[in-house]
CSV table of C-alpha atoms in Angstrom, one decimal:
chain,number,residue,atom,x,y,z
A,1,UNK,CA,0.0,0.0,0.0
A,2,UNK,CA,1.2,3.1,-0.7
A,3,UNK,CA,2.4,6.1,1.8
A,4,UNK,CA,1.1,9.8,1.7
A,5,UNK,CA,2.8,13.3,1.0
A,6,UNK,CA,2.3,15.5,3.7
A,7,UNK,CA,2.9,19.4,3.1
A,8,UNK,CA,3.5,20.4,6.3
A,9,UNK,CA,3.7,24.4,7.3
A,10,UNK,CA,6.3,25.1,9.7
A,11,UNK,CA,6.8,28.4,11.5
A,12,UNK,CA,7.9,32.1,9.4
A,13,UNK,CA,9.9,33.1,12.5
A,14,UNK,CA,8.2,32.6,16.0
A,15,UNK,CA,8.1,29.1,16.7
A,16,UNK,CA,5.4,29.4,18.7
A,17,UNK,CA,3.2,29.3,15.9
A,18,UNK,CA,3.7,25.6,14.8
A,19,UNK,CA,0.4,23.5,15.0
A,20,UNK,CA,0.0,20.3,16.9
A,21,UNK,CA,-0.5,18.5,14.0
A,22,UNK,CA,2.5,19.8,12.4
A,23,UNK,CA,4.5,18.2,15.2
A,24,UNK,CA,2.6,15.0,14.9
A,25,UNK,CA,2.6,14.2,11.7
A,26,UNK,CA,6.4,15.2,11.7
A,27,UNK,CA,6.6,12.4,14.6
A,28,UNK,CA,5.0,9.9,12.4
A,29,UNK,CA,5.8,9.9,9.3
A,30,UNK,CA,8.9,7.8,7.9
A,31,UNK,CA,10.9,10.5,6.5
A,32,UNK,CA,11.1,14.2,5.6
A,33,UNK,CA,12.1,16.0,2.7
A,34,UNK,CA,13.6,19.7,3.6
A,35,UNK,CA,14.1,22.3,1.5
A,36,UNK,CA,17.9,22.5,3.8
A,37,UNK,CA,18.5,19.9,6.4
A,38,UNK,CA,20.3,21.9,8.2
A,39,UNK,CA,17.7,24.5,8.9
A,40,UNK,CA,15.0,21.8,9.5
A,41,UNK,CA,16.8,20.0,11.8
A,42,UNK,CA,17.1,23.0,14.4
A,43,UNK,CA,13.3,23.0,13.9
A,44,UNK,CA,13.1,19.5,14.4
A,45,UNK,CA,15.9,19.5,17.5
A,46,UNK,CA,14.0,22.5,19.1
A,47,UNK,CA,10.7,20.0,18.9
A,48,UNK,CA,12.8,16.7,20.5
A,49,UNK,CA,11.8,15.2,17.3
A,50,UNK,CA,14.9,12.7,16.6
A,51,UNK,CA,16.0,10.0,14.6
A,52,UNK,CA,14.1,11.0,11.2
A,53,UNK,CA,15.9,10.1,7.9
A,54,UNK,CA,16.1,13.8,6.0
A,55,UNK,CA,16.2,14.1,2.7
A,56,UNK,CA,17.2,17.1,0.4
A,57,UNK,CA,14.9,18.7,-1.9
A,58,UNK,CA,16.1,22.3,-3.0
A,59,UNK,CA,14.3,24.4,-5.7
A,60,UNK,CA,17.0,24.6,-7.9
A,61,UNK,CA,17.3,20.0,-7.6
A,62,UNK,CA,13.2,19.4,-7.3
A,63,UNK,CA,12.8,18.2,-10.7
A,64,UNK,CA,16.0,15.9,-10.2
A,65,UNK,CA,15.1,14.2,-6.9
A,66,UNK,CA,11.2,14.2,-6.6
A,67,UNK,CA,11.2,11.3,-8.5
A,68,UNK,CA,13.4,9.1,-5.8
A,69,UNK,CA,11.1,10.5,-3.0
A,70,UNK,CA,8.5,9.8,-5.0
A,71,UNK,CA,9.6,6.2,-5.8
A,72,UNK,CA,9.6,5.7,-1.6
A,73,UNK,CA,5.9,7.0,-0.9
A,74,UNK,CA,5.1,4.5,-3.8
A,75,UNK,CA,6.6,1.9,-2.0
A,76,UNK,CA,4.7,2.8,1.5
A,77,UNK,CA,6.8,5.4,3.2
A,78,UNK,CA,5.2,8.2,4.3
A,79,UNK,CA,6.8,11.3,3.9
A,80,UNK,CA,6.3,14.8,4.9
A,81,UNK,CA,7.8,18.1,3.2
A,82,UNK,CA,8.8,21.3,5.1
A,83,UNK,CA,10.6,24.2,3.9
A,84,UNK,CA,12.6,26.4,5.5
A,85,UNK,CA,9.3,29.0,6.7
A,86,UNK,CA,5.6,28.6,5.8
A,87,UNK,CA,4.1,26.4,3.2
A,88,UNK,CA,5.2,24.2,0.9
A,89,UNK,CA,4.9,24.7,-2.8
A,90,UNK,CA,3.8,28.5,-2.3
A,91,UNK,CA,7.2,30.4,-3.5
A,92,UNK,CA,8.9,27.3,-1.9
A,93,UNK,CA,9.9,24.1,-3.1
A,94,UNK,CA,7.0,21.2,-3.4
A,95,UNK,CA,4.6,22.4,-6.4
A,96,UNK,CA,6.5,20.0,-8.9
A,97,UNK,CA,6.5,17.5,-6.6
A,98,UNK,CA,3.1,17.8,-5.4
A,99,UNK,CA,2.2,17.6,-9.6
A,100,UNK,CA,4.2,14.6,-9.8
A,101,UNK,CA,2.7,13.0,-6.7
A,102,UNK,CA,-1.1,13.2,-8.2
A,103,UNK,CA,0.3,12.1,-11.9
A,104,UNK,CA,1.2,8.8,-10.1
A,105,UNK,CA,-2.3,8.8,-8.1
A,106,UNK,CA,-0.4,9.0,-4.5
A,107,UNK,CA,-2.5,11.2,-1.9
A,108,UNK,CA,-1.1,14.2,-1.0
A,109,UNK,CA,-2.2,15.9,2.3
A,110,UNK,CA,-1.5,19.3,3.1
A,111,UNK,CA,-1.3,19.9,7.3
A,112,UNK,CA,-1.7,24.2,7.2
A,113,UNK,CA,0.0,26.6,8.9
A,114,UNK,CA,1.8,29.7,8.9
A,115,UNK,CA,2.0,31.5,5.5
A,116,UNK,CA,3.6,35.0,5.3
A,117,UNK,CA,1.3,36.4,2.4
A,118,UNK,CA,-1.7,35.6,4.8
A,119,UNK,CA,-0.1,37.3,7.8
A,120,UNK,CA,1.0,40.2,5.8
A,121,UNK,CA,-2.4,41.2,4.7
A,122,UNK,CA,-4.2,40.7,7.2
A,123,UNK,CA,-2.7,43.5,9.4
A,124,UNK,CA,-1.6,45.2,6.6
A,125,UNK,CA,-5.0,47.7,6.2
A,126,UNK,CA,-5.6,47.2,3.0
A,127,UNK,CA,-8.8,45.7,1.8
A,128,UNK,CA,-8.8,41.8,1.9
A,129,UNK,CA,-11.8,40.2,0.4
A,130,UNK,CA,-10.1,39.8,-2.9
A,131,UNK,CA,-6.3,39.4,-3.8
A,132,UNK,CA,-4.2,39.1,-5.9
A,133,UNK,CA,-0.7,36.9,-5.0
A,134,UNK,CA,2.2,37.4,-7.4
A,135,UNK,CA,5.2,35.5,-5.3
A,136,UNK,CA,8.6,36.8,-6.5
A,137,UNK,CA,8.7,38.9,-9.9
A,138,UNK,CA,10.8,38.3,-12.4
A,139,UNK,CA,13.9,40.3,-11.4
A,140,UNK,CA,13.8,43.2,-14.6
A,141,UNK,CA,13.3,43.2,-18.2
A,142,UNK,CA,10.1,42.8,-20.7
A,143,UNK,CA,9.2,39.7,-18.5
A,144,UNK,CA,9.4,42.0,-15.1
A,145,UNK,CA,7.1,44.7,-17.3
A,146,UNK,CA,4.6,42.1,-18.9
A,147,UNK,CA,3.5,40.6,-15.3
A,148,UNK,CA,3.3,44.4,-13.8
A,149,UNK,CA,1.1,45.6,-16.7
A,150,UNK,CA,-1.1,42.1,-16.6
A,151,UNK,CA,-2.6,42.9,-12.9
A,152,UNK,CA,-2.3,46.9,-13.3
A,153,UNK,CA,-6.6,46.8,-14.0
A,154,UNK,CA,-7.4,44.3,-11.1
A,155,UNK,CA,-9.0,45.8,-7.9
A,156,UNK,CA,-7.9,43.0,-5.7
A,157,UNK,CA,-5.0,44.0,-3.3
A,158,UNK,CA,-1.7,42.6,-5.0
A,159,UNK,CA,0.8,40.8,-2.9
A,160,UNK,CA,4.5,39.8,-3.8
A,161,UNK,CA,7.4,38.7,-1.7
A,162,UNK,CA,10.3,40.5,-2.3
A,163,UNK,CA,14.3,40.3,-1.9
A,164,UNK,CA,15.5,43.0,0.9
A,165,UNK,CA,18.1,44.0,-1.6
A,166,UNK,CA,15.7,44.5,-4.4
A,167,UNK,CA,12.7,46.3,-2.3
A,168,UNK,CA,14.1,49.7,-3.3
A,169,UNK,CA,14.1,48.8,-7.2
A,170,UNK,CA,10.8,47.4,-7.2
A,171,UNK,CA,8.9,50.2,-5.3
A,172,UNK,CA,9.5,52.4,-8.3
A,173,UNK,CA,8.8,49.8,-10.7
A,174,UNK,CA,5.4,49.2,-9.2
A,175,UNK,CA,4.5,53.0,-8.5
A,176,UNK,CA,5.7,53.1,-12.1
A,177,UNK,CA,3.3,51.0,-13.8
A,178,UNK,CA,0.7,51.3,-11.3
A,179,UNK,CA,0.6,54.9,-9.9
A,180,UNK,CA,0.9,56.2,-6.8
A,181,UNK,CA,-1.4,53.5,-4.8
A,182,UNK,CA,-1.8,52.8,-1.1
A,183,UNK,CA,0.9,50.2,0.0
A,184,UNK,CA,2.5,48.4,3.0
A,185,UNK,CA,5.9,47.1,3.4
A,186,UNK,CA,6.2,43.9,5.6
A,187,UNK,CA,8.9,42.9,7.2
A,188,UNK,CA,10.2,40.1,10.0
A,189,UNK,CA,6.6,38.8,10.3
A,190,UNK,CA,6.1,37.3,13.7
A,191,UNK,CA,9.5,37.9,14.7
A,192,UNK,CA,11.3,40.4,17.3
A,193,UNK,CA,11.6,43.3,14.9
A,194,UNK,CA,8.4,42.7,12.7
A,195,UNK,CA,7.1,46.1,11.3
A,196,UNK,CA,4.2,47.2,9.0
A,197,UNK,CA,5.5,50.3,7.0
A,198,UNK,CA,2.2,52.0,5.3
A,199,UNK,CA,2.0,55.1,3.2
A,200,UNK,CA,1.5,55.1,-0.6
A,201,UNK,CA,3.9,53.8,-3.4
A,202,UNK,CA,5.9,56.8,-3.6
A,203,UNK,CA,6.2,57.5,0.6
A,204,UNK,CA,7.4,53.9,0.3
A,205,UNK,CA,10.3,54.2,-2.4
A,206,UNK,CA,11.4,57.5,-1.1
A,207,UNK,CA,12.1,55.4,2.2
A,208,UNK,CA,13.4,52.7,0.9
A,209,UNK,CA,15.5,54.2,-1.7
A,210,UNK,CA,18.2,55.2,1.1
A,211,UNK,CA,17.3,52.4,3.4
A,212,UNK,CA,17.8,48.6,2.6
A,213,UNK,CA,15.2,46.6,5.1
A,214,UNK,CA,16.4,43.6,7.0
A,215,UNK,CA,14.8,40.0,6.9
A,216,UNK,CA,11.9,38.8,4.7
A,217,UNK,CA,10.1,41.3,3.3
A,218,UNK,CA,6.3,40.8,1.9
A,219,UNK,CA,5.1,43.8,-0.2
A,220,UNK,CA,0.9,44.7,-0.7
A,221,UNK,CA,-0.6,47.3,-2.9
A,222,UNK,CA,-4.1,48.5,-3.3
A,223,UNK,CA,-5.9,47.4,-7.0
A,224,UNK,CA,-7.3,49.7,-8.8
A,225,UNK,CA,-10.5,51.9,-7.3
A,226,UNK,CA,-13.7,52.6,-9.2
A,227,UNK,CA,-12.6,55.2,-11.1
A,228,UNK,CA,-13.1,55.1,-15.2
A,229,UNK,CA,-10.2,53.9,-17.1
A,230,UNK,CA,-9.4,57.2,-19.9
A,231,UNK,CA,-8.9,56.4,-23.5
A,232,UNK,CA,-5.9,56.7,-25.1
A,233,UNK,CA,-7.8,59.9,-27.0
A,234,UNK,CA,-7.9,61.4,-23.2
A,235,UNK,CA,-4.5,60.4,-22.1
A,236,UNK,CA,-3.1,61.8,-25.4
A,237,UNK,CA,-4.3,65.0,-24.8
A,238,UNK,CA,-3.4,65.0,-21.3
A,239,UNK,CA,0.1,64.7,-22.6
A,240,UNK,CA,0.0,66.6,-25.3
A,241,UNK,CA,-1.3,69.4,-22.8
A,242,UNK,CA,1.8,68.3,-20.3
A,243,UNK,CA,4.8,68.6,-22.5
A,244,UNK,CA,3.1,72.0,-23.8
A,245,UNK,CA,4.1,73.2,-20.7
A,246,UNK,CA,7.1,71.6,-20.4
A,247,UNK,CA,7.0,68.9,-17.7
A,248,UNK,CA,9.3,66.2,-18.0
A,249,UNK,CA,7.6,63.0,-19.8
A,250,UNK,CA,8.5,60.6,-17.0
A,251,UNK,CA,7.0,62.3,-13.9
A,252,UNK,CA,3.7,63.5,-16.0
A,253,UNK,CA,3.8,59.5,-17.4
A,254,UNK,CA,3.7,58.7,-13.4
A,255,UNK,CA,1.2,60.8,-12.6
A,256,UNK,CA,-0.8,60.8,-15.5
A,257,UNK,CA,-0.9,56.7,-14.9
A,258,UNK,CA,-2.4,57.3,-11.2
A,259,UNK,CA,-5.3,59.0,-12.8
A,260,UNK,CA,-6.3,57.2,-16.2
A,261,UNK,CA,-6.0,53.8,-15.1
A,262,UNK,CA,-3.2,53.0,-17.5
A,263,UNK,CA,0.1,51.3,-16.7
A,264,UNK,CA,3.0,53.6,-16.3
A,265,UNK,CA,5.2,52.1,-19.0
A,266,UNK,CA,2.0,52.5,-22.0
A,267,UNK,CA,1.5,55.9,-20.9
A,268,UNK,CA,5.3,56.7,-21.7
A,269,UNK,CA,5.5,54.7,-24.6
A,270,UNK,CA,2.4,57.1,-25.7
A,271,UNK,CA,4.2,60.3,-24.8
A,272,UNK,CA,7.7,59.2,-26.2
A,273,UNK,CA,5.3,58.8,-29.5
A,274,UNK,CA,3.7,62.2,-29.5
A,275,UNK,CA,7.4,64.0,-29.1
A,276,UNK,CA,8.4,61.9,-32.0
């Protein structure tokens, strides 16, 4: 008979925050795969949970070894998968091998838990009935630009983890294709120092623009409001009526975005256009 995949949440920071049934099922299964061993077994020492047979399952090796664990859970072993902080297969190692898992009819189980997007919004004060999660962008390019312009219409709250290094690049890529919306930087959620940094995109990457933030960092922005989208026969005369008076096309492209509803980098590519 064969075993079952557990996804097992483990704790963002606080341990405190593990479930009992985390802990349980961590006692009974047969063995777990860990996004590091190293960092699950201080999880796993700090819980007196011994003697387990750890296996390694990196992002960057998933597609290479989900196929050995896969092989042992066929073969009755249970096996549950933790990664370093919150759940499996959400920005974390596990969606592959949860795909795989169901391709060879195993059952897959997941035990829930901590999750930072969840945390993140849900003090963040921004609305919460709908959003919209992007996980990590794509570090630059016409990738980076596509995804931003795709969800630049929604009204659901977007949400996307985010590099410390990187948070003062991306706040002025998002206030540029999105305008100057609402927004809260997250930061060390559930730990010592967490802090909730609100104000609107531009506040933000003013801030962050001379200081780097430590620690995980989650990132939330307010959709779109109500307001009518312009079209492009609006926004070119708003342009056209801009550079008449000589503003500079990037800040009126920023600003100009905020109000019509358009994404920052169309509304440039407009302007650049008319000057042409």
């Amino acid at each position: 008979m064969a075993g079952t995949l557990y996804l097992v949440a483990t704790p963002i920071g606080n341990l405190g925050d593990v479930t009992a049934r985390a802990l349980q099922t961590l006692r009974d299964v047969r063995f777990i795969a860990c996004e590091d061993t190293r960092h699950s077994r201080v999880l796993l020492d700090h819980f007196g949970i011994g003697g387990k047979d750890l296996v390694s399952l990196p992002a960057f090796a998933e597609g290479q070894r989900a196929g050995r664990i896969l092989d042992r859970i066929a073969e009755g072993d249970d096996c549950a998968l933790v990664t370093d902080a919150g759940s499996p297969a959400i920005s974390d190692p596990g969606e592959r091998l949860v795909a795989e898992a169901l391709e060879r009819g195993l059952t897959v189980v997941p035990i829930p838990g901590p999750t930072a997007l969840v945390a993140a919004l849900s003090a963040s004060g921004l609305p919460t009935g709908r959003f919209h999660f992007l996980g990590f962008l794509p570090r630059k390019g016409a990738e980076r630009r596509t995804m931003l312009e795709e969800v630049a219409n929604l009204s659901a709250t977007l949400v996307l983890y985010e590099s410390p290094r990187r948070v003062g690049e991306t706040l002025p890529d998002l206030l540029d294709a999105w305008g100057d919306r609402r927004a809260c930087v997250a930061r060390e959620l559930t730990k010592l120092h967490e802090e909730f940094a609100r104000g609107t995109l531009s506040e933000l990457a003013a801030r962050y623009a001379a200081e780097e933030p430590r620690g995980e960092v989650v990132v939330l922005v307010e959709g779109r409001t109500g307001e009518r989208r312009w079209s492009e026969e609006e926004l070119k005369k708003a342009l056209e009526e801009g550079l008449s008076r000589g503003e500079k096309l990037k800040a009126l492209s920023t600003e100009l975005a905020r109000r019509a509803g358009w994404a920052g980098q169309d509304v440039y590519r407009l302007g650049l256009s008319l000057k042409r």
